[in-house]
PDB file of C-alpha atoms and ligand atoms in Angstrom:
ATOM      1  CA  UNK A 843      22.268   3.119  30.737  1.00 50.00           C
ATOM      2  CA  UNK A 844      22.599  -0.301  32.405  1.00 47.00           C
ATOM      3  CA  UNK A 845      21.971  -3.203  30.105  1.00 53.00           C
ATOM      4  CA  UNK A 846      21.469  -6.893  30.700  1.00 54.00           C
ATOM      5  CA  UNK A 847      20.111  -9.632  28.494  1.00 60.00           C
ATOM      6  CA  UNK A 848      16.615  -9.903  29.941  1.00 73.00           C
ATOM      7  CA  UNK A 849      13.638  -7.860  28.849  1.00 81.00           C
ATOM      8  CA  UNK A 850      13.818  -4.571  30.657  1.00 87.00           C
ATOM      9  CA  UNK A 851      11.778  -1.371  30.756  1.00 88.00           C
ATOM     10  CA  UNK A 852      13.347   1.956  31.700  1.00 89.00           C
ATOM     11  CA  UNK A 853      11.110   4.971  32.175  1.00 91.00           C
ATOM     12  CA  UNK A 854      12.510   8.257  30.970  1.00 91.00           C
ATOM     13  CA  UNK A 855      12.697  10.887  33.659  1.00 90.00           C
ATOM     14  CA  UNK A 856      13.242  14.365  32.196  1.00 87.00           C
ATOM     15  CA  UNK A 857      14.652  15.579  35.536  1.00 88.00           C
ATOM     16  CA  UNK A 858      17.423  12.966  35.287  1.00 87.00           C
ATOM     17  CA  UNK A 859      19.637  13.496  32.205  1.00 83.00           C
ATOM     18  CA  UNK A 860      21.086   9.966  32.620  1.00 83.00           C
ATOM     19  CA  UNK A 861      17.801   8.444  31.505  1.00 83.00           C
ATOM     20  CA  UNK A 862      17.700  10.324  28.205  1.00 89.00           C
ATOM     21  CA  UNK A 863      17.693   8.130  25.090  1.00 93.00           C
ATOM     22  CA  UNK A 864      20.651   9.889  23.397  1.00 91.00           C
ATOM     23  CA  UNK A 865      22.800   6.738  23.662  1.00 92.00           C
ATOM     24  CA  UNK A 866      20.560   5.245  20.947  1.00 94.00           C
ATOM     25  CA  UNK A 867      22.135   7.585  18.362  1.00 93.00           C
ATOM     26  CA  UNK A 868      19.558   8.431  15.694  1.00 94.00           C
ATOM     27  CA  UNK A 869      16.323   9.557  17.297  1.00 96.00           C
ATOM     28  CA  UNK A 870      13.084   9.829  15.340  1.00 96.00           C
ATOM     29  CA  UNK A 871      12.351  13.268  13.896  1.00 96.00           C
ATOM     30  CA  UNK A 872       9.171  12.498  11.944  1.00 95.00           C
ATOM     31  CA  UNK A 873       5.908  11.279  13.458  1.00 95.00           C
ATOM     32  CA  UNK A 874       4.924   8.093  11.569  1.00 93.00           C
ATOM     33  CA  UNK A 875       1.221   8.820  12.153  1.00 92.00           C
ATOM     34  CA  UNK A 876       0.819  12.482  11.108  1.00 91.00           C
ATOM     35  CA  UNK A 877       4.118  12.554   9.110  1.00 90.00           C
ATOM     36  CA  UNK A 878       5.078  16.003  10.476  1.00 94.00           C
ATOM     37  CA  UNK A 879       8.651  16.810  11.510  1.00 96.00           C
ATOM     38  CA  UNK A 880       8.747  16.698  15.301  1.00 96.00           C
ATOM     39  CA  UNK A 881      10.952  16.492  18.385  1.00 95.00           C
ATOM     40  CA  UNK A 882       9.141  13.655  20.121  1.00 96.00           C
ATOM     41  CA  UNK A 883       8.491  13.317  23.822  1.00 95.00           C
ATOM     42  CA  UNK A 884      10.277  10.226  25.117  1.00 95.00           C
ATOM     43  CA  UNK A 885       8.370   8.012  27.519  1.00 93.00           C
ATOM     44  CA  UNK A 886      10.217   4.742  28.007  1.00 93.00           C
ATOM     45  CA  UNK A 887      12.803   2.403  26.575  1.00 93.00           C
ATOM     46  CA  UNK A 888      12.007  -1.273  26.250  1.00 92.00           C
ATOM     47  CA  UNK A 889      15.011  -3.560  25.858  1.00 90.00           C
ATOM     48  CA  UNK A 890      13.592  -6.746  24.334  1.00 88.00           C
ATOM     49  CA  UNK A 891      16.012  -9.681  24.613  1.00 82.00           C
ATOM     50  CA  UNK A 892      19.590  -9.038  23.621  1.00 79.00           C
ATOM     51  CA  UNK A 893      19.183  -7.397  20.240  1.00 87.00           C
ATOM     52  CA  UNK A 894      16.073  -5.272  19.942  1.00 92.00           C
ATOM     53  CA  UNK A 895      15.288  -2.015  21.686  1.00 94.00           C
ATOM     54  CA  UNK A 896      12.070  -0.012  21.367  1.00 95.00           C
ATOM     55  CA  UNK A 897      11.744   3.634  22.330  1.00 96.00           C
ATOM     56  CA  UNK A 898       8.186   4.732  23.111  1.00 95.00           C
ATOM     57  CA  UNK A 899       7.641   8.278  21.869  1.00 96.00           C
ATOM     58  CA  UNK A 900       4.798  10.756  21.868  1.00 95.00           C
ATOM     59  CA  UNK A 901       4.050  13.175  19.062  1.00 96.00           C
ATOM     60  CA  UNK A 902       3.989  16.675  20.628  1.00 96.00           C
ATOM     61  CA  UNK A 903       1.504  18.089  18.095  1.00 96.00           C
ATOM     62  CA  UNK A 904      -1.880  18.836  19.678  1.00 95.00           C
ATOM     63  CA  UNK A 905      -3.769  17.677  16.594  1.00 94.00           C
ATOM     64  CA  UNK A 906      -1.969  14.311  16.603  1.00 92.00           C
ATOM     65  CA  UNK A 907      -0.621  13.328  20.027  1.00 93.00           C
ATOM     66  CA  UNK A 908      -0.039   9.756  18.807  1.00 93.00           C
ATOM     67  CA  UNK A 909       2.171   7.290  20.637  1.00 94.00           C
ATOM     68  CA  UNK A 910       4.608   5.343  18.524  1.00 95.00           C
ATOM     69  CA  UNK A 911       7.743   3.230  18.848  1.00 95.00           C
ATOM     70  CA  UNK A 912      11.173   3.729  17.314  1.00 96.00           C
ATOM     71  CA  UNK A 913      12.914   0.387  16.866  1.00 96.00           C
ATOM     72  CA  UNK A 914      16.662  -0.274  17.155  1.00 96.00           C
ATOM     73  CA  UNK A 915      18.841  -3.302  16.530  1.00 96.00           C
ATOM     74  CA  UNK A 916      21.874  -3.626  18.745  1.00 92.00           C
ATOM     75  CA  UNK A 917      25.209  -4.881  17.465  1.00 90.00           C
ATOM     76  CA  UNK A 918      28.600  -4.482  19.176  1.00 86.00           C
ATOM     77  CA  UNK A 919      27.307  -1.873  21.657  1.00 84.00           C
ATOM     78  CA  UNK A 920      25.935   0.206  18.794  1.00 92.00           C
ATOM     79  CA  UNK A 921      22.234   0.861  18.283  1.00 95.00           C
ATOM     80  CA  UNK A 922      20.989   0.976  14.711  1.00 96.00           C
ATOM     81  CA  UNK A 923      17.741   2.813  14.038  1.00 96.00           C
ATOM     82  CA  UNK A 924      15.347   0.548  12.072  1.00 95.00           C
ATOM     83  CA  UNK A 925      12.300   2.783  11.724  1.00 94.00           C
ATOM     84  CA  UNK A 926       9.106   3.658  13.544  1.00 94.00           C
ATOM     85  CA  UNK A 927       5.794   1.867  13.936  1.00 91.00           C
ATOM     86  CA  UNK A 928       2.846   1.872  13.570  1.00 90.00           C
ATOM     87  CA  UNK A 929       2.721   3.829  10.344  1.00 85.00           C
ATOM     88  CA  UNK A 930      -0.291   5.664   9.059  1.00 85.00           C
ATOM     89  CA  UNK A 931      -1.315   4.264   5.728  1.00 86.00           C
ATOM     90  CA  UNK A 932      -1.961   6.329   2.666  1.00 87.00           C
ATOM     91  CA  UNK A 933      -4.743   5.779   0.156  1.00 92.00           C
ATOM     92  CA  UNK A 934      -4.261   6.028  -3.562  1.00 95.00           C
ATOM     93  CA  UNK A 935      -6.518   8.561  -5.246  1.00 96.00           C
ATOM     94  CA  UNK A 936      -8.249   7.667  -8.499  1.00 97.00           C
ATOM     95  CA  UNK A 937      -9.952   9.839 -11.110  1.00 97.00           C
ATOM     96  CA  UNK A 938     -13.530  10.626 -10.138  1.00 97.00           C
ATOM     97  CA  UNK A 939     -15.075   8.800 -13.116  1.00 97.00           C
ATOM     98  CA  UNK A 940     -13.172   5.605 -12.184  1.00 98.00           C
ATOM     99  CA  UNK A 941     -14.182   5.874  -8.499  1.00 97.00           C
ATOM    100  CA  UNK A 942     -17.821   6.263  -9.621  1.00 97.00           C
ATOM    101  CA  UNK A 943     -17.566   3.386 -12.115  1.00 98.00           C
ATOM    102  CA  UNK A 944     -16.123   0.925  -9.597  1.00 98.00           C
ATOM    103  CA  UNK A 945     -16.092   1.808  -5.885  1.00 97.00           C
ATOM    104  CA  UNK A 946     -15.155  -1.842  -5.206  1.00 97.00           C
ATOM    105  CA  UNK A 947     -12.022  -1.487  -7.320  1.00 97.00           C
ATOM    106  CA  UNK A 948     -10.925   1.554  -5.288  1.00 97.00           C
ATOM    107  CA  UNK A 949     -11.696  -0.175  -1.961  1.00 96.00           C
ATOM    108  CA  UNK A 950      -9.897  -3.427  -2.837  1.00 96.00           C
ATOM    109  CA  UNK A 951      -6.962  -1.626  -4.439  1.00 96.00           C
ATOM    110  CA  UNK A 952      -6.452   0.408  -1.282  1.00 95.00           C
ATOM    111  CA  UNK A 953      -6.647  -2.682   0.932  1.00 94.00           C
ATOM    112  CA  UNK A 954      -3.888  -4.159  -1.222  1.00 95.00           C
ATOM    113  CA  UNK A 955      -2.004  -0.854  -1.000  1.00 94.00           C
ATOM    114  CA  UNK A 956      -2.272  -0.943   2.820  1.00 92.00           C
ATOM    115  CA  UNK A 957      -1.052  -4.553   2.879  1.00 91.00           C
ATOM    116  CA  UNK A 958       1.909  -3.478   0.767  1.00 92.00           C
ATOM    117  CA  UNK A 959       2.684  -0.615   3.166  1.00 88.00           C
ATOM    118  CA  UNK A 960       2.677  -3.245   5.939  1.00 84.00           C
ATOM    119  CA  UNK A 961       5.279  -5.058   3.812  1.00 82.00           C
ATOM    120  CA  UNK A 962       2.890  -7.978   3.168  1.00 86.00           C
ATOM    121  CA  UNK A 963       4.286  -8.135  -0.354  1.00 82.00           C
ATOM    122  CA  UNK A 964       3.607 -11.842  -0.784  1.00 82.00           C
ATOM    123  CA  UNK A 965      -0.150 -11.431  -0.501  1.00 86.00           C
ATOM    124  CA  UNK A 966      -0.857  -7.917  -1.772  1.00 91.00           C
ATOM    125  CA  UNK A 967      -0.342  -9.013  -5.409  1.00 92.00           C
ATOM    126  CA  UNK A 968      -3.353 -11.326  -5.133  1.00 92.00           C
ATOM    127  CA  UNK A 969      -5.426  -8.425  -3.815  1.00 93.00           C
ATOM    128  CA  UNK A 970      -4.259  -6.134  -6.666  1.00 95.00           C
ATOM    129  CA  UNK A 971      -5.344  -8.873  -9.080  1.00 95.00           C
ATOM    130  CA  UNK A 972      -8.784  -8.969  -7.446  1.00 95.00           C
ATOM    131  CA  UNK A 973      -9.062  -5.161  -7.659  1.00 97.00           C
ATOM    132  CA  UNK A 974      -8.225  -5.351 -11.375  1.00 97.00           C
ATOM    133  CA  UNK A 975     -11.066  -7.846 -11.936  1.00 97.00           C
ATOM    134  CA  UNK A 976     -13.587  -5.440 -10.380  1.00 97.00           C
ATOM    135  CA  UNK A 977     -12.293  -2.540 -12.462  1.00 98.00           C
ATOM    136  CA  UNK A 978     -12.508  -4.416 -15.762  1.00 97.00           C
ATOM    137  CA  UNK A 979     -15.832  -6.122 -15.070  1.00 98.00           C
ATOM    138  CA  UNK A 980     -17.502  -2.926 -13.807  1.00 98.00           C
ATOM    139  CA  UNK A 981     -16.263  -1.166 -16.936  1.00 98.00           C
ATOM    140  CA  UNK A 982     -17.588  -3.942 -19.198  1.00 98.00           C
ATOM    141  CA  UNK A 983     -20.882  -4.061 -17.260  1.00 98.00           C
ATOM    142  CA  UNK A 984     -21.323  -0.319 -17.804  1.00 97.00           C
ATOM    143  CA  UNK A 985     -21.194  -0.952 -21.562  1.00 96.00           C
ATOM    144  CA  UNK A 986     -23.117  -4.263 -21.671  1.00 97.00           C
ATOM    145  CA  UNK A 987     -25.563  -4.239 -18.739  1.00 97.00           C
ATOM    146  CA  UNK A 988     -27.736  -6.851 -20.490  1.00 97.00           C
ATOM    147  CA  UNK A 989     -24.942  -9.440 -20.173  1.00 96.00           C
ATOM    148  CA  UNK A 990     -24.704  -8.984 -16.397  1.00 96.00           C
ATOM    149  CA  UNK A 991     -24.659 -12.600 -15.196  1.00 96.00           C
ATOM    150  CA  UNK A 992     -22.475 -13.786 -18.071  1.00 96.00           C
ATOM    151  CA  UNK A 993     -19.864 -11.066 -17.447  1.00 96.00           C
ATOM    152  CA  UNK A 994     -19.786 -11.624 -13.686  1.00 95.00           C
ATOM    153  CA  UNK A 995     -19.141 -15.356 -13.986  1.00 96.00           C
ATOM    154  CA  UNK A 996     -16.709 -15.191 -16.914  1.00 96.00           C
ATOM    155  CA  UNK A 997     -12.924 -15.617 -16.424  1.00 96.00           C
ATOM    156  CA  UNK A 998     -11.314 -12.175 -16.529  1.00 96.00           C
ATOM    157  CA  UNK A 999      -9.078 -12.862 -19.530  1.00 96.00           C
ATOM    158  CA  UNK A1000     -12.067 -14.069 -21.570  1.00 97.00           C
ATOM    159  CA  UNK A1001     -14.108 -11.049 -20.517  1.00 97.00           C
ATOM    160  CA  UNK A1002     -11.384  -8.694 -21.792  1.00 97.00           C
ATOM    161  CA  UNK A1003     -11.060 -10.513 -25.110  1.00 97.00           C
ATOM    162  CA  UNK A1004     -14.781 -10.713 -25.767  1.00 97.00           C
ATOM    163  CA  UNK A1005     -15.999  -7.306 -24.608  1.00 97.00           C
ATOM    164  CA  UNK A1006     -13.168  -4.764 -24.676  1.00 97.00           C
ATOM    165  CA  UNK A1007     -12.583  -3.358 -28.137  1.00 95.00           C
ATOM    166  CA  UNK A1008     -10.448  -0.285 -27.446  1.00 96.00           C
ATOM    167  CA  UNK A1009      -6.879  -1.453 -28.175  1.00 96.00           C
ATOM    168  CA  UNK A1010      -5.163   0.713 -25.523  1.00 96.00           C
ATOM    169  CA  UNK A1011      -7.373  -0.622 -22.709  1.00 97.00           C
ATOM    170  CA  UNK A1012      -7.317  -4.168 -24.056  1.00 97.00           C
ATOM    171  CA  UNK A1013      -3.509  -4.353 -24.387  1.00 97.00           C
ATOM    172  CA  UNK A1014      -2.822  -3.030 -20.888  1.00 96.00           C
ATOM    173  CA  UNK A1015      -5.664  -4.920 -19.180  1.00 96.00           C
ATOM    174  CA  UNK A1016      -4.523  -8.215 -20.741  1.00 96.00           C
ATOM    175  CA  UNK A1017      -0.969  -7.722 -19.555  1.00 96.00           C
ATOM    176  CA  UNK A1018      -2.114  -6.658 -16.096  1.00 96.00           C
ATOM    177  CA  UNK A1019      -4.160  -9.876 -15.946  1.00 95.00           C
ATOM    178  CA  UNK A1020      -1.166 -12.011 -16.968  1.00 95.00           C
ATOM    179  CA  UNK A1021       0.960 -10.529 -14.197  1.00 94.00           C
ATOM    180  CA  UNK A1022      -1.962 -10.606 -11.754  1.00 93.00           C
ATOM    181  CA  UNK A1023      -2.409 -14.318 -12.425  1.00 92.00           C
ATOM    182  CA  UNK A1024       1.286 -14.811 -11.714  1.00 90.00           C
ATOM    183  CA  UNK A1025       0.625 -13.494  -8.200  1.00 89.00           C
ATOM    184  CA  UNK A1026      -1.935 -16.248  -7.597  1.00 86.00           C
ATOM    185  CA  UNK A1027      -0.093 -19.218  -9.094  1.00 87.00           C
ATOM    186  CA  UNK A1028       2.663 -21.461  -7.767  1.00 86.00           C
ATOM    187  CA  UNK A1029       4.971 -20.855 -10.728  1.00 87.00           C
ATOM    188  CA  UNK A1030       5.621 -17.405 -12.215  1.00 89.00           C
ATOM    189  CA  UNK A1031       5.481 -17.174 -16.009  1.00 91.00           C
ATOM    190  CA  UNK A1032       6.808 -13.599 -16.186  1.00 91.00           C
ATOM    191  CA  UNK A1033       9.947 -14.026 -14.125  1.00 91.00           C
ATOM    192  CA  UNK A1034      11.464 -10.655 -15.066  1.00 92.00           C
ATOM    193  CA  UNK A1035       8.327  -8.743 -14.009  1.00 93.00           C
ATOM    194  CA  UNK A1036       7.281  -7.953 -10.465  1.00 92.00           C
ATOM    195  CA  UNK A1037       4.654  -6.270  -8.321  1.00 93.00           C
ATOM    196  CA  UNK A1038       5.701  -2.815  -9.507  1.00 95.00           C
ATOM    197  CA  UNK A1039       5.050  -3.886 -13.116  1.00 96.00           C
ATOM    198  CA  UNK A1040       1.610  -5.167 -12.117  1.00 95.00           C
ATOM    199  CA  UNK A1041       0.815  -1.825 -10.469  1.00 96.00           C
ATOM    200  CA  UNK A1042       2.124   0.091 -13.501  1.00 97.00           C
ATOM    201  CA  UNK A1043      -0.139  -1.928 -15.786  1.00 97.00           C
ATOM    202  CA  UNK A1044      -3.143  -1.374 -13.503  1.00 97.00           C
ATOM    203  CA  UNK A1045      -2.308   2.369 -13.523  1.00 97.00           C
ATOM    204  CA  UNK A1046      -2.219   2.353 -17.326  1.00 98.00           C
ATOM    205  CA  UNK A1047      -5.512   0.437 -17.493  1.00 98.00           C
ATOM    206  CA  UNK A1048      -7.074   2.984 -15.110  1.00 98.00           C
ATOM    207  CA  UNK A1049      -5.691   5.835 -17.221  1.00 98.00           C
ATOM    208  CA  UNK A1050      -7.104   4.511 -20.507  1.00 98.00           C
ATOM    209  CA  UNK A1051     -10.469   3.618 -18.954  1.00 98.00           C
ATOM    210  CA  UNK A1052     -10.629   7.096 -17.440  1.00 98.00           C
ATOM    211  CA  UNK A1053      -9.875   8.668 -20.843  1.00 97.00           C
ATOM    212  CA  UNK A1054     -12.529   6.524 -22.498  1.00 96.00           C
ATOM    213  CA  UNK A1055     -15.165   7.422 -19.883  1.00 96.00           C
ATOM    214  CA  UNK A1056     -14.380  11.140 -20.168  1.00 96.00           C
ATOM    215  CA  UNK A1057     -14.503  11.018 -23.969  1.00 96.00           C
ATOM    216  CA  UNK A1058     -17.861   9.150 -23.933  1.00 94.00           C
ATOM    217  CA  UNK A1059     -19.312  11.758 -21.588  1.00 93.00           C
ATOM    218  CA  UNK A1060     -18.471  14.629 -23.964  1.00 95.00           C
ATOM    219  CA  UNK A1061     -19.627  12.645 -27.005  1.00 94.00           C
ATOM    220  CA  UNK A1062     -23.011  12.088 -25.336  1.00 93.00           C
ATOM    221  CA  UNK A1063     -23.370  15.611 -23.979  1.00 95.00           C
ATOM    222  CA  UNK A1064     -22.374  17.482 -27.131  1.00 95.00           C
ATOM    223  CA  UNK A1065     -24.312  16.172 -30.101  1.00 91.00           C
ATOM    224  CA  UNK A1066     -25.011  18.556 -33.009  1.00 87.00           C
TER     225      UNK A1066
HETATM  226 ZN1   ZN B2204       2.047  13.122  14.946  1.00 66.11          ZN
END
């Protein structure tokens, strides 16, 4: 296929084998929207400047039918497949008792999770930290509803120390808060820990809160 250094669009004509995108090498075989294995329909090739090439594809599945781009970087007459966009974003599922305790936690966590899937890794940590605050404060509020305004306005760390007595929740929630605060500050204190550690600690906090809520439910329901 002819190539110059200006932006150029070539439509793919299935009746003309010379327009097929095979010269790109690796062609996409998974739809990034429905995530099924597919042989896409090819619509056009967009040569953007001298280095980037985008192949517009269609998912052939009736239920999906999405349009998406495969992106290539060109180097020394070779095309290197970089991936497809846009991607569908997945949500993280949480135990039912946690979703009922704090719908805001689930909503904010998943916004952070979407930002991370968009590779916005410099800002998603701040959003995970915010999600954590909703989780902890909604949990504390469920135990101490009379202290509503005090709990809501209290710094998170203080709220954990004052109101959370269960050691497993307290230990994980404190550490999650330390790492979460690192995401919001100019200087990191925990230089050998990263976003994955923050998410692990939030997972552990969710797990222990979920256990505690389940245990309380059976303690209340089954009194002799
Ligand atoms: Zn699809």
